[in-house]
Structure formats: C-alpha cells, structure tokens
C-alpha cells in the first residue's frame, strides 16, 4: 500500500534531511541548500499525492506505524482537514525554503546548515501534528516543532534570544497544559487514539474530568495559536526573528494551533453536546472577536512593518477561531478556508518584507516612500496580499470572510458580523497606510529624513537605516567577520568605505555586533529565488480566490463535522 | 477532611507543584527562575502521569508465569513509557532554554526581565 506509506514518508524525509544537513555541510557547503530543497520538495510531492487520493476517493488514508492496529499503535491518518493542512505546510515550507537561498541574512549564511536543519525539523513537527491521530504523538510533534521554532527565532536580531526564551516559557506552558489535559483524558478513557477516545468519551463527557481536560487542552492550543489574550509571545518573536523563519512560522505555525483546537472541539469532543456544561464556545467566540479588533487596532499603532504584520496575525487567527466557534457548516468552512488563505497572505507579506530588508536594510513603515518605484514587482505582490487581507473580491481573503459572515448570519450573531466588517475596515486602514507610503508618498528626500530620524533614533535600527538613507548601504567595514568570498558576485558592487566616514558620524556609535541587519542585496536585481516565491504566493492568492468554490465543494465540505 | 488530604496525597502534591511551577513561570522576573518554574511544572505533570500507573496488589509490568495474564495484576506500563518521552522532551527544552539564556546574558549582561525590556525599548 504505497498510498498509506506516503504518510510516513512525509514525516520521515524531512526528518532525515534535517539529520543529514550538518554532515553534508562538512562534505560540500554548496550542497546544503539543494538537499534541504530536495527533502522539502519530496515531502511536498508525497503530500500532494496522498492528498489527491483523499480528495479523489473522498475517504481518509490510514497508516498504522509498525503494523500495530490503531487503538494500541500510533495511527497516521489523512482525512480532508489533514490533507488541506499537510499540503499547505509542505507547499509553504518549500516556497519559503526557496526564498531562503537569496533572502537569508548574510549573518546566517555561514551557519545555514544548522538553520536549515532546524527548519526541516520545524516542518517535521508540523507534518506530524497534522498527520497523527494519536494524542500523545500530537504532544511529541508539538514539542518537536516548538523546539525547532524557538531555535529558529533565536538566531534573529539582537532581541531575538530573549523573545525566543519568552516564547519558550509560554509555549512550554501551553504544551504542559495540553499534556495535563491529555492525562485527564487518558485516565478517563484509557486510550490515546482520537477515534477511540472520542467513542469512550461520549458516555462520560459530562464528567468534571472531561470538562477540565477540554479547558486545559483548549488553553494549551490557545497559547500555541496566539489567541488573544494568550498572544504575548508573538509580536516580539515575529519582529526579531529572521525573515525566513517568520515567513514560514507566521504562515503555518499558529495555524497548527488552530488545527489542534479544531481536533479537540470536533474530533475528540462532540462540542455541541459538551457546550451546555462548559461555555468554552462562548468564551472562544468572544475572545476571537476581541482578538480580531484588538489585533487590528494594535497593528495600526506600529511603525515596524514586521510588528504590524505580527499583530495582524493575532487578529487573523481570531477569524479562524471565530469561524469554529460559530458551530455551523459555513463557519467551520470559513475558518478552515481562512487558515489556508491567511497562510498564503502572511507568507507573501513576510517574504516581501524579507526582500525589502535585503534591498534597503530596514522595515520602518515611515521610510518606505518610493519603494513602489524601487521594487515594482515585489510591491505589486505586497499590494495583492494586502488587498486580500482587507478582503476585496477577486482575492482569496474575500471568500473566507464571506463564509465567516454567512456563518455568523446563520448563527444570527450580528455582533460577530459587525466585528468582521469593522475589522475589514481596520485592515484597510493599516494596509493602505503602508501602500500610500509605498506608492503615493513623494517626500522621499533622504536628507531631511536622516536629520529627523537621527533625532528620534531611540531604536538602533532607525539610526542605521538613516545612514543608509534610501538604498545606500553602510560600508562593509562595519560588519566584521565576513569573508568576502561568501558574497555573491553582484554584492561585490557595494560602494565601499569611500563615502562612509562622513556618514558614519551621524549614527549613534554602537558595537558592531549590536547593529541590526544591513541590506545584503543592495544593488542589482533580486535573484530569482527571492522573487519567485513572492510571485507564486501572490498569484496563488488569486488562484485560491477563484478556486475557492472548487475547494469548498470538493474538500472543505467533508471537513464539517457531523451534526453541524 | 484529613482523610481527603491523606487519601489523595499524591494529587495534592502534584497540584501544589503545578501551582508553584506556574507561579514561577509567570510571576518571577528573573529568567532563570522562570526556567526553574517551568521545570517544576514539567516534573509535576510527569508525576501526575506516573500516579496513574500503579494498581493495588499489582506487580511490575513484566510477564510472570506465576502471576498470570490478567491485566489487573500488572501495573499499567503505558504512562511510564509516555513519560519517558516527556522527560526527553523536557531535557531538550531545558537545554535549549539554557542555551538561549547564555545568549541573552551575553547580549544584555543580565537575566532580569525588566532590565532587558528597558534596554529593548
């Protein structure tokens, strides 16, 4: 049965790729990235293959690891929801990895084998979480992806180890709460397999232990999904982490938390019956509504583009969980569709930020004037993704919001309808603020801004970007320990120290290791490996928008749990 | 009352450990103390699982011809197997956290959260 084996391959291939990468680095460092791409691409092929079987046969694919039948052994199972998630993770993992080649910060390049190894482990954890049908296995893969995620964040800018540590503390708390809830379920039912637990639980699901377990598991995954007010780890982690990390993590990292919530609510518990004993649905719905508004409002207040997108992630995860909490078919379809759409949107947006930082070395919204002329193609992709975030019709974002509003109307919860509409306006406000800077703002006189910003240079990045002015890079002499040989040929044209002494005097002097990332592809065209993923994600937003009817008809329809 | 405490002493102990751990993680301002709180929480949950395992009058879960094959005569081996994995995960988490703390200390020269936050502003 090759179709069932392919489920195991999806996990095993990236796992071995991760183990191999440091060894391959010893043999030949040029092979590291191709091998990582190969592993990720193979996982993508296997997941497409397995998912296509699920879609064509309209039945889940099972694989029992080690030949132990399900209640005892660990079962991998690809149903329609897992199929959506697995293809999503595999596709974005591959695209972001492709981007990693040119978009990766120079500072990371000498250690890119460890970075890519951790990246592969992160995707192993995510694949495992969405494929497994065993609660404890879910916990293990949750920790695998989390551990890799912490280390991926920690190699970013100056504050990143601290941000990673805070995420580690909160993330471990979430995982431990989940594990505790799992312990309650195991004590109650004596089983760990989703289906088996669900069967045995249906007779005791009013017991206090089952309700406590439900609350614990939802809180645990709520932390992972960054559901407001459990989102405290997210903005710092996203803002400080490397662009490659954040593009992947923002796209699928929190979504897997939402997937976990879906499993707990609908696969393990029959939430329609349990909700009368514990108002988890009401709490989750209202928290999501608050998350949507609060995330959008906080995003408006940011001047750091990455931080703005991070807060916008907090708000977008609210849409997903709001959809689940509506407890009707349209709501669930809207929620899952929004997982897919938002993953592509956020991935595209963060990749654009990565390309922009490669080009100009900063991400300050106030200094984006004229970017539309400097990087027309990339900024066009940004615009598509931004329009999709706002939810205008031809793009993907419109359709998930459409289903969410339909669901809210069906549930006759008009407050939620209002929340979704208002937040679309807020999204428009903070994205058009950026787009206005990028395309319309003409006050791109670098001199003036340099003066103004050095005054306000509370943050180190402002100071450095000011020196850069527009696209003028800082002298390479300020970055120590960078062998010239590592730079690609087109970076050799960097204007060197000739103009730097005068300019350097305007910066706040700081030890060079504290300087934030400088533009590492300042001149010439962006390499195809940087542009292609951005273009693909942007185009797929349009395809997803046009194909959403097909997706709902052939895939998402089957996700809706029975009884809704 | 006293029966409730003595009869369920293991659960009381675990509850207290969980609360101590969460308190340490959330309320302490020193990052190393947060990490210690995290470890206490992990130990508490490992103990919780282990306390599900034993049965009255049961022996260790290795087949013994004199005991027979009734499941009630053997302790449940599964929680221990699960916790073995959880301990491994816990060790990895602690190791990573310590490595991060070394980096944090090198960058900021302190492990006090307030000071680091101040410097990051």
XYZ file of C-alpha atoms in Angstrom, chain B:
121
model
C -11.129 16.343 55.714
C -7.883 14.814 56.869
C -8.930 11.699 55.004
C -9.272 13.754 51.846
C -5.755 15.052 52.169
C -4.055 11.836 53.214
C -6.059 9.632 50.878
C -5.166 11.718 47.857
C -1.794 12.975 48.988
C -0.183 12.368 45.604
C -2.728 14.555 43.836
C -2.321 17.282 46.452
C 1.415 17.192 45.990
C 1.034 17.387 42.212
C -1.454 20.253 42.417
C 0.883 22.219 44.664
C 3.830 21.564 42.359
C 1.828 22.672 39.316
C 0.806 25.889 41.029
C 4.357 26.559 42.214
C 5.628 25.950 38.692
C 3.110 28.233 37.015
C 3.698 30.885 39.661
C 7.431 30.730 38.983
C 6.956 30.948 35.235
C 4.535 33.828 35.327
C 5.401 35.942 38.344
C 9.176 35.739 38.684
C 11.079 38.454 36.883
C 14.351 36.577 36.633
C 14.594 34.438 33.516
C 16.459 31.611 35.234
C 13.747 31.432 37.899
C 11.160 31.256 35.148
C 13.044 28.305 33.741
C 13.082 26.651 37.165
C 9.350 27.169 37.402
C 8.999 25.522 34.022
C 10.990 22.519 35.216
C 8.872 22.212 38.341
C 5.743 22.238 36.195
C 7.183 19.555 33.938
C 8.077 17.357 36.909
C 4.612 17.845 38.355
C 2.968 16.665 35.165
C 5.310 13.717 34.847
C 4.376 12.748 38.411
C 0.717 13.123 37.511
C 1.066 10.601 34.725
C 3.099 8.230 36.854
C 0.478 8.297 39.555
C -1.994 6.861 37.048
C 0.193 3.832 36.575
C 0.212 1.683 39.740
C -2.615 -0.576 40.873
C -3.227 -2.090 44.303
C -1.667 -5.539 44.539
C -0.251 -5.404 41.031
C 3.301 -6.218 40.099
C 5.609 -4.596 37.631
C 4.552 -4.897 34.009
C 6.818 -7.768 33.005
C 5.162 -11.082 32.215
C 5.442 -13.535 35.052
C 4.057 -17.066 34.739
C 3.218 -17.213 38.453
C 1.087 -14.073 38.213
C -0.848 -14.954 35.083
C -2.140 -12.827 32.270
C -4.884 -10.775 33.946
C -4.289 -7.080 33.214
C -5.326 -6.141 36.738
C -2.310 -7.943 38.158
C 0.190 -5.746 36.348
C 0.825 -2.049 36.704
C -0.040 -0.001 33.642
C 3.208 0.438 31.717
C 1.934 2.994 29.243
C 2.137 6.153 31.409
C 5.740 5.334 32.190
C 6.558 4.884 28.531
C 4.845 8.158 27.729
C 6.670 9.974 30.473
C 9.988 8.635 29.309
C 9.323 10.564 26.115
C 8.097 13.581 28.034
C 11.273 13.573 30.136
C 13.358 13.548 26.968
C 11.346 16.466 25.625
C 11.769 18.239 28.940
C 15.537 17.784 28.890
C 15.692 19.127 25.345
C 13.574 22.117 26.296
C 15.721 22.861 29.325
C 18.889 22.556 27.284
C 17.620 24.898 24.636
C 16.371 27.330 27.257
C 19.761 27.383 28.957
C 21.483 27.969 25.637
C 19.122 30.874 24.977
C 19.832 32.277 28.427
C 23.564 32.210 27.729
C 22.920 34.215 24.562
C 20.628 36.603 26.398
C 23.195 37.151 29.101
C 25.939 37.750 26.557
C 23.824 40.320 24.759
C 22.312 42.181 27.679
C 24.594 41.326 30.592
C 21.664 40.478 32.795
C 18.843 37.978 33.205
C 16.402 40.382 34.841
C 13.409 40.687 32.564
C 12.682 44.305 33.482
C 16.170 45.487 32.611
C 16.165 43.647 29.300
C 12.769 45.061 28.382
C 14.009 48.529 29.237
C 17.025 48.095 27.017
C 15.000 46.733 24.143
C 12.665 49.720 24.032
